[in-house]
Short mmCIF file of C-alpha atoms in Angstrom, two decimals:
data_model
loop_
_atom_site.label_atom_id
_atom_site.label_comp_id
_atom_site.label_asym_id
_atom_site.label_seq_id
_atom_site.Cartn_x
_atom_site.Cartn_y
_atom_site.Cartn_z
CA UNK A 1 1.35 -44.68 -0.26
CA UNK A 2 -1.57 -42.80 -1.46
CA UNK A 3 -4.75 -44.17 -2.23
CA UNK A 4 -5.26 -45.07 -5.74
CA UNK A 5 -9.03 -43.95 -7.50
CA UNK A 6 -12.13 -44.70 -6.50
CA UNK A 7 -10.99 -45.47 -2.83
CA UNK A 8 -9.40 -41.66 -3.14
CA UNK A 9 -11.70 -38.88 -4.47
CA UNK A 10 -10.27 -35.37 -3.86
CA UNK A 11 -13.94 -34.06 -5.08
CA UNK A 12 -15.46 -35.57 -2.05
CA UNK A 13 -14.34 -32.67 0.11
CA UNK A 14 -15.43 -30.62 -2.79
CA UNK A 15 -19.37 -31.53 -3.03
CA UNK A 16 -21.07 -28.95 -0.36
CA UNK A 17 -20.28 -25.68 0.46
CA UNK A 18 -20.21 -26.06 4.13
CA UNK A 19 -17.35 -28.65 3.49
CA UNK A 20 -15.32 -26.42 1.20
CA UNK A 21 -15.14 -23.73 3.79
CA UNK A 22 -14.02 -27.05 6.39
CA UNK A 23 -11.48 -27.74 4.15
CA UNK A 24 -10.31 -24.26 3.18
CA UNK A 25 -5.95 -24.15 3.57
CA UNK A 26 -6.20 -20.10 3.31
CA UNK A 27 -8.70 -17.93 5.27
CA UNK A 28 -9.17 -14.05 4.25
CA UNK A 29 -10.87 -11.60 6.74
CA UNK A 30 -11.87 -7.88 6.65
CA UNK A 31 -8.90 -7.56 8.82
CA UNK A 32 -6.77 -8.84 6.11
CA UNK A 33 -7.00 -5.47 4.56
CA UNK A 34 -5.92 -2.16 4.25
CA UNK A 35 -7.88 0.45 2.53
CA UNK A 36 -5.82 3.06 0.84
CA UNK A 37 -7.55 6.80 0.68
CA UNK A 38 -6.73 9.76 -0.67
CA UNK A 39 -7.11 13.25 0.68
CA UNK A 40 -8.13 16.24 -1.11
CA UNK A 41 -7.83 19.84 0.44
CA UNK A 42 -10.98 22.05 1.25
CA UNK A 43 -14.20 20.69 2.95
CA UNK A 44 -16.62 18.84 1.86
CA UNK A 45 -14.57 17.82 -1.18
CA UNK A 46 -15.55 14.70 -3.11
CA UNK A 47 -13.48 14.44 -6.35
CA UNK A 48 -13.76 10.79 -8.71
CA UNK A 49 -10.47 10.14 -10.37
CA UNK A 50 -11.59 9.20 -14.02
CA UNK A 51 -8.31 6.48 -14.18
CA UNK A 52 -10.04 5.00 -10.96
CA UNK A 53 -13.30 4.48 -11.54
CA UNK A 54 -15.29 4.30 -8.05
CA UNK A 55 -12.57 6.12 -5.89
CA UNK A 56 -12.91 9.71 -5.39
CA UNK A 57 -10.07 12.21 -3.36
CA UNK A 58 -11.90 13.49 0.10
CA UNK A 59 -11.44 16.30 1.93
CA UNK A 60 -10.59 15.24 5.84
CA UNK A 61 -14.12 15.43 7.09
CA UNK A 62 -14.79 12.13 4.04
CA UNK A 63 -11.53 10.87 4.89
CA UNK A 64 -13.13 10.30 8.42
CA UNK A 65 -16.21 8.92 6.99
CA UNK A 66 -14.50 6.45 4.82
CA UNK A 67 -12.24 5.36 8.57
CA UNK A 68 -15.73 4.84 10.00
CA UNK A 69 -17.30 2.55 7.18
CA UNK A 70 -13.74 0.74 7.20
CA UNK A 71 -14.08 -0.27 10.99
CA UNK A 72 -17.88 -1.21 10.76
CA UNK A 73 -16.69 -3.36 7.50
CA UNK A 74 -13.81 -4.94 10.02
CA UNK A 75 -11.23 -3.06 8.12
CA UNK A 76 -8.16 -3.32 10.57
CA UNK A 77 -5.95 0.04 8.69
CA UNK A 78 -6.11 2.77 6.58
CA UNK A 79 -3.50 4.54 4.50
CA UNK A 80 -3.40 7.62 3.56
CA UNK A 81 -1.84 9.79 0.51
CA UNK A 82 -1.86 13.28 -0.24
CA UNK A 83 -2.84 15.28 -3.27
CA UNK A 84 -1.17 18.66 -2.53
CA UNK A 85 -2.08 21.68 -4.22
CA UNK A 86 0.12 22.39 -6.70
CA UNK A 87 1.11 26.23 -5.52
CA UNK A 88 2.68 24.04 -2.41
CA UNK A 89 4.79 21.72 -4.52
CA UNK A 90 8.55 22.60 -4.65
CA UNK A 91 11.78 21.21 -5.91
CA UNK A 92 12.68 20.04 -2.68
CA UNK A 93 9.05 19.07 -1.18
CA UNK A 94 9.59 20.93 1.80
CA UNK A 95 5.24 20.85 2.41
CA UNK A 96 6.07 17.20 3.63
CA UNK A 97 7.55 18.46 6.57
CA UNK A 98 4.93 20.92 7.52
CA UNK A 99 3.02 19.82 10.46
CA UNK A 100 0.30 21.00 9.75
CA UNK A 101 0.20 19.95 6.40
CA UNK A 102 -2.90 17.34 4.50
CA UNK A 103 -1.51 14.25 5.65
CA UNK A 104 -0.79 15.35 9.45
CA UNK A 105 -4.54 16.96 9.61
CA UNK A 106 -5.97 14.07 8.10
CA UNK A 107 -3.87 11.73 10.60
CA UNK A 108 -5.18 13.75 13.59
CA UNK A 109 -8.64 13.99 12.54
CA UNK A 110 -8.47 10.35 12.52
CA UNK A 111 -6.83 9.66 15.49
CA UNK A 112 -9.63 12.13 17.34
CA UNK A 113 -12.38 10.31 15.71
CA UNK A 114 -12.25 6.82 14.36
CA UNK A 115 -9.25 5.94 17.03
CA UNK A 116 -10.18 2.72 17.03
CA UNK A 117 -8.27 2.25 13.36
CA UNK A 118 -5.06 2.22 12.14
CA UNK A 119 -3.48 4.68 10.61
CA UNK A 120 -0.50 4.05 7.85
CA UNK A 121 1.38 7.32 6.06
CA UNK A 122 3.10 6.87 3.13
CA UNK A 123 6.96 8.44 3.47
CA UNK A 124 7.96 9.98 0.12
CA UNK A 125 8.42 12.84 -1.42
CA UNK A 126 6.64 12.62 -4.84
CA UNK A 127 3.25 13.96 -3.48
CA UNK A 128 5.43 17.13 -2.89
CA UNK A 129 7.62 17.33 -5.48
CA UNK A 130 7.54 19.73 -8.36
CA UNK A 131 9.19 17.76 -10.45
CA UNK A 132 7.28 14.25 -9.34
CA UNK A 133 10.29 12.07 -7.86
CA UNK A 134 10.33 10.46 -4.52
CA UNK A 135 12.94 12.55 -3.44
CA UNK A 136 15.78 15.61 -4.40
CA UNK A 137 17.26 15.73 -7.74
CA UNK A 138 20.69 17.30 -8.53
CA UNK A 139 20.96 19.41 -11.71
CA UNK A 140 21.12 15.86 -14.06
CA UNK A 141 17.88 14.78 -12.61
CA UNK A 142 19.35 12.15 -10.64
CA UNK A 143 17.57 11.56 -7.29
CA UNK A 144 20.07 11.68 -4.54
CA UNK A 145 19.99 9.28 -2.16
CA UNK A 146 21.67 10.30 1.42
CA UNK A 147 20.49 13.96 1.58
CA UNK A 148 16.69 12.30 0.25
CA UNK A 149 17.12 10.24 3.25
CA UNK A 150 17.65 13.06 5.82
CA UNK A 151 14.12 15.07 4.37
CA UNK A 152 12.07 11.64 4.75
CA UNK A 153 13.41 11.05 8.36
CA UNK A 154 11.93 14.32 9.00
CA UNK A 155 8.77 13.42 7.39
CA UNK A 156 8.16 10.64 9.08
CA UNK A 157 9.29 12.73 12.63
CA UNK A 158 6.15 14.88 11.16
CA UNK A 159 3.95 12.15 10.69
CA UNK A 160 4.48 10.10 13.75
CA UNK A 161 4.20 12.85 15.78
CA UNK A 162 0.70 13.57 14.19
CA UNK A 163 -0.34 10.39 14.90
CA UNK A 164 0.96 7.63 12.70
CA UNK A 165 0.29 3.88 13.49
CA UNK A 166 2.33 2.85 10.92
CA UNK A 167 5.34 4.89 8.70
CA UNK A 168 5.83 3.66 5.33
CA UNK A 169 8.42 4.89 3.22
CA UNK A 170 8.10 3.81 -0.13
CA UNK A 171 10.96 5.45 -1.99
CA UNK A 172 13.08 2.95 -1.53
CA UNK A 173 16.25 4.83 -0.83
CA UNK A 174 18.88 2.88 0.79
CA UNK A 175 19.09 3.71 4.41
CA UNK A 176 16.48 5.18 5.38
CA UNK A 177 14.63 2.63 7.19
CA UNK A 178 17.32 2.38 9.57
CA UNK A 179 16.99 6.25 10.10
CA UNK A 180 13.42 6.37 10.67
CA UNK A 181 13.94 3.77 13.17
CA UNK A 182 16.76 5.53 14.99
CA UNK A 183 15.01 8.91 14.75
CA UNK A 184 11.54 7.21 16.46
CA UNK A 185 13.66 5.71 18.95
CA UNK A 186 15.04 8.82 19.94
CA UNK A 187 12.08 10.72 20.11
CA UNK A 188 10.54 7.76 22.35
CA UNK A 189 8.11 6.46 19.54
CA UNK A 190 8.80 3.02 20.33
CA UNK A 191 5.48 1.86 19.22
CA UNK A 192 5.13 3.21 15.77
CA UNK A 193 5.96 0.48 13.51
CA UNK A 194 7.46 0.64 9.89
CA UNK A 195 6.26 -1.13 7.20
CA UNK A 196 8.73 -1.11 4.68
CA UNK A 197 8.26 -0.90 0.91
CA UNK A 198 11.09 -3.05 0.22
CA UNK A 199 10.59 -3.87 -2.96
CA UNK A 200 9.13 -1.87 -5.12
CA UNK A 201 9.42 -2.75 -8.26
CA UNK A 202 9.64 0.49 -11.42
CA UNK A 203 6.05 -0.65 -12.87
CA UNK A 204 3.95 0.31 -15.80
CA UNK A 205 1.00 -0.60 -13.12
CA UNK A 206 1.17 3.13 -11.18
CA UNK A 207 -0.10 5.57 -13.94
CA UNK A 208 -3.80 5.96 -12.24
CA UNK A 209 -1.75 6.65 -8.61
CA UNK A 210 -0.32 9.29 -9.83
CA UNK A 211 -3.62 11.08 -11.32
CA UNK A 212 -5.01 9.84 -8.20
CA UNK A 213 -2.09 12.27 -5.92
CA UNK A 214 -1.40 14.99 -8.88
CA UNK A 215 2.01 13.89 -9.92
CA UNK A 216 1.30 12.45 -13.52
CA UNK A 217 2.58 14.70 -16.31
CA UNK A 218 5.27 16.10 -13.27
CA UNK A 219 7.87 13.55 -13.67
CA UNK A 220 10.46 14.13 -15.70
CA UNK A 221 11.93 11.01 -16.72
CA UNK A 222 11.51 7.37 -14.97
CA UNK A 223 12.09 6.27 -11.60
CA UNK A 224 14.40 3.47 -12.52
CA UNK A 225 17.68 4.40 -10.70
CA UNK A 226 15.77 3.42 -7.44
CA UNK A 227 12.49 1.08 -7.80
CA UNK A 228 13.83 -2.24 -8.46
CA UNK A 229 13.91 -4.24 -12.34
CA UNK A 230 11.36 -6.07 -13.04
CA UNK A 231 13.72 -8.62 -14.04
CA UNK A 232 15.17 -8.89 -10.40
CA UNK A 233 14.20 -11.89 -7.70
CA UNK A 234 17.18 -12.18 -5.67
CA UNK A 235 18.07 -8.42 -5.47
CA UNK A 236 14.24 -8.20 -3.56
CA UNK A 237 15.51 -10.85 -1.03
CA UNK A 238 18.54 -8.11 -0.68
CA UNK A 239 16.38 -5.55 0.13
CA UNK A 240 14.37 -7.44 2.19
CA UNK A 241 17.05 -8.18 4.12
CA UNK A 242 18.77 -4.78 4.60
CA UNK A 243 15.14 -3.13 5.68
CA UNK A 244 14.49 -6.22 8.48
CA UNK A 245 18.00 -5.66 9.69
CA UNK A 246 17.50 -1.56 9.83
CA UNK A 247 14.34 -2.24 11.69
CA UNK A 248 11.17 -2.89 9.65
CA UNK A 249 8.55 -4.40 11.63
CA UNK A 250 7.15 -5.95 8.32
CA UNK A 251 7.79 -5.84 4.44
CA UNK A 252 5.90 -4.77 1.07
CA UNK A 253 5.96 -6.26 -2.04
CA UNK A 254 4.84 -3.81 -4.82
CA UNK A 255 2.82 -4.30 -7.28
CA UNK A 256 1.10 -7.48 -6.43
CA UNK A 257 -0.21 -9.72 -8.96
CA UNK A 258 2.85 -9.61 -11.16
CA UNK A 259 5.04 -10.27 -8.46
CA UNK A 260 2.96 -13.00 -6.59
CA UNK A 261 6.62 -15.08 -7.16
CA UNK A 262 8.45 -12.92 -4.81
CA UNK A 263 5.54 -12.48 -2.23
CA UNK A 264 6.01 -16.10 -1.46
CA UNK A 265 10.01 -16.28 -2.03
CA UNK A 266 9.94 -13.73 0.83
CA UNK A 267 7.95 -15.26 2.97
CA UNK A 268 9.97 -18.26 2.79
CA UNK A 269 13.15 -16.96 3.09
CA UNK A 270 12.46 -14.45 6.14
CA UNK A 271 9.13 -15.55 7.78
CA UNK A 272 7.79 -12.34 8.77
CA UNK A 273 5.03 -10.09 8.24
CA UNK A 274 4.78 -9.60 4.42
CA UNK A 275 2.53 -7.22 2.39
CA UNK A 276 1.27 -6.50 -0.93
CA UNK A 277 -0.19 -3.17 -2.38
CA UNK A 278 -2.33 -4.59 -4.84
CA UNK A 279 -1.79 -1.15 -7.23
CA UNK A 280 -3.95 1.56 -9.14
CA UNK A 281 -3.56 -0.34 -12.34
CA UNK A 282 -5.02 -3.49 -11.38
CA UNK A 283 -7.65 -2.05 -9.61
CA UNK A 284 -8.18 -0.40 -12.69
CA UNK A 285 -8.17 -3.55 -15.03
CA UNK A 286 -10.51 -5.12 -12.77
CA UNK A 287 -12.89 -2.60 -13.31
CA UNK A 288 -12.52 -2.25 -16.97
CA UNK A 289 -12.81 -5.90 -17.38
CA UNK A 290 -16.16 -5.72 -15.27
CA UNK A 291 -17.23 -2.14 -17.64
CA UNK A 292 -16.68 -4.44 -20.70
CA UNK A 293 -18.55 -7.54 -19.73
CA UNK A 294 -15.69 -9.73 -19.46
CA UNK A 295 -15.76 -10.70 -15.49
CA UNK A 296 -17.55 -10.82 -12.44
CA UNK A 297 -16.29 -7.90 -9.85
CA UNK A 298 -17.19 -9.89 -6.92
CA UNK A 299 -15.76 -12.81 -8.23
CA UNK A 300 -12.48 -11.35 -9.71
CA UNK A 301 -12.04 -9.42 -6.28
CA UNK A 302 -12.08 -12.36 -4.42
CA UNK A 303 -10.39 -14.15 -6.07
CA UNK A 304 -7.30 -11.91 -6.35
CA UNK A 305 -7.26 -11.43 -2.81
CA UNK A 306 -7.11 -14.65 -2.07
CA UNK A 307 -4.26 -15.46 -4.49
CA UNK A 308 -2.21 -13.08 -2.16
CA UNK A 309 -3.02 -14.46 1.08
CA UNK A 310 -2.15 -17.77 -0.45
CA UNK A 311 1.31 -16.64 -1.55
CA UNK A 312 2.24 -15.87 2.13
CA UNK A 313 0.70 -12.19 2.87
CA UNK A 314 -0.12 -11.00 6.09
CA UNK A 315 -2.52 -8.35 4.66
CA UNK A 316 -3.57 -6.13 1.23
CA UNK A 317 -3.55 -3.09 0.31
CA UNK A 318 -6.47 -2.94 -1.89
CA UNK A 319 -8.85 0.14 -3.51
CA UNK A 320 -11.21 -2.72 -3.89
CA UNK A 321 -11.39 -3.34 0.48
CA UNK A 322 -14.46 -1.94 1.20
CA UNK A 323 -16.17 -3.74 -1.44
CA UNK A 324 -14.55 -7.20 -0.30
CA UNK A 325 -15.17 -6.74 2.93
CA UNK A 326 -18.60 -6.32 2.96
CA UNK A 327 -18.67 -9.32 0.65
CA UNK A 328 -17.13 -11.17 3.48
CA UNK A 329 -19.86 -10.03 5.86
CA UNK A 330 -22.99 -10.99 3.93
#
């Protein structure tokens, strides 16, 4: 039986800081995080993205940079995410699969210099696309799923072979995780993991991502006929399931915040590696709340990234990781 008040005070562990951190249930490290970046072509390149206030586009030589204050911060991984010029975006994104393309010099610049970090590469086809989608349209603007599937096995061919720690398609086409897995099999990358978007949910949270890789104002339409409803639970544990079974070495929920329910409904259900993106647009309220006097950044960052690793997440992706890391150190 418990303890009935006085001889039980739960603020007892409570009173000192050395004994909150004693009794802490949920730790959070730099290592907890990954820092995404994106990559701007030229040199020397340094571009702020208004919708994203404190994160600029680099050209490779920052990108490196930015990989060498992540691993002094303890930063375990970085991702990275094109902004291709828009003379090189066509209908069918064919710049994804050029190997010598943004993402694959900024993957092997890496790897050369800052090898001591990970590296993930986001598989999809909307940094490429004229038209904005994650992957080819027919003529009613529907995004078709098998022949999408084939052109982001090939990307992620591109990318691994670059480099690439970690592939990470987040189109969410059915399929293709179990393609990517086959195709690094085959070419004897048995190492590079994939760390599946698996649900990804159609969110009003993206709009300063897609300023941040060129694609706002592109899109034509919505991306509802393959991100998930936001209504939707169990169809995430589906998808879940289908990506673990094709061969995902660990799982994304995305957004994060608004979907801190099925963060820990996955983690319960499969016990394995789960992720969450935490996306442009709460970065972005985070920092307008902190512009406008309503919060405390430190304290709003921290707290939001612990909420995550509470839910059951093995790691972040966060714009704010830098920031939080060195937080952690001080």
């Amino acid at each position: 039986m418990t303890a009935a008040y006085p001889a039980l005070r739960l603020r007892r562990s409570r009173a000192s800081a050395w004994s909150r951190r004693l009794h802490a249930e949920t730790v959070l490290t730099p290592a907890d995080l990954i820092w995404p970046l994106f990559i701007a072509e030229g040199e020397g390149v340094e571009e702020p993205i208004a919708s994203l206030p404190g994160v600029s586009r680099w050209s490779v030589e920052g990108i490196v940079a930015r990989a060498k204050e992540a691993t002094a911060a303890g930063i375990a991984c970085v991702a990275l995410f094109p902004n291709t010029p828009a003379q090189l975006r066509t209908d069918d994104g064919r710049e994804a699969l050029n190997p010598d393309n943004l993402m694959c010099r900024a993957i092997r610049a890496l790897k050369d210099q800052v090898p001591e970090i990970g590296v993930l590469t986001d598989v999809a086809l909307d940094p490429y696309t004229a038209h904005g989608h994650d992957g080819l349209v027919d003529a009613a603007g529907y995004v078709l799923n098998d022949t999408t599937a084939d052109v982001l096995t090939q990307q992620a061919l591109n990318q691994a072979r670059a480099g690439a720690d970690i592939i990470a398609p987040s189109d969410m086409m059915d399929g293709r995780v179990g393609m990517i897995r086959a195709a690094l099999e085959g070419e004897g990358a048995h190492n590079v993991q994939i760390m599946s978007y698996a649900a990804k949910y159609a969110s009003g949270f993206y709009g300063p991502f897609r300023d941040a890789v060129g694609s706002r104002g592109l899109l034509k339409g919505d991306k509802k006929t393959y991100q998930m409803d936001h209504a939707n639970a169990e169809e995430a544990l589906r998808e879940v399931a289908l990506d673990l079974a094709e061969g995902a070495d660990s799982v994304m929920v995305k957004p994060g915040l608004p979907y801190l329910d099925i963060i820990l409904r996955v983690k319960q259900a499969f016990r394995v590696p789960v992720f969450a993106y935490q996306v442009s647009g709460e970065y972005a309220m985070i920092e307008a709340s902190v512009a406008a006097g309503a919060g405390d950044r430190d304290a709003l960052v921290m707290e939001t990234l612990m909420a995550f690793k509470r839910a059951g997440c093995s790691g972040v992706l966060t714009y704010h990781a830098l920031h939080a890391a060195r937080l952690m150190q001080e």
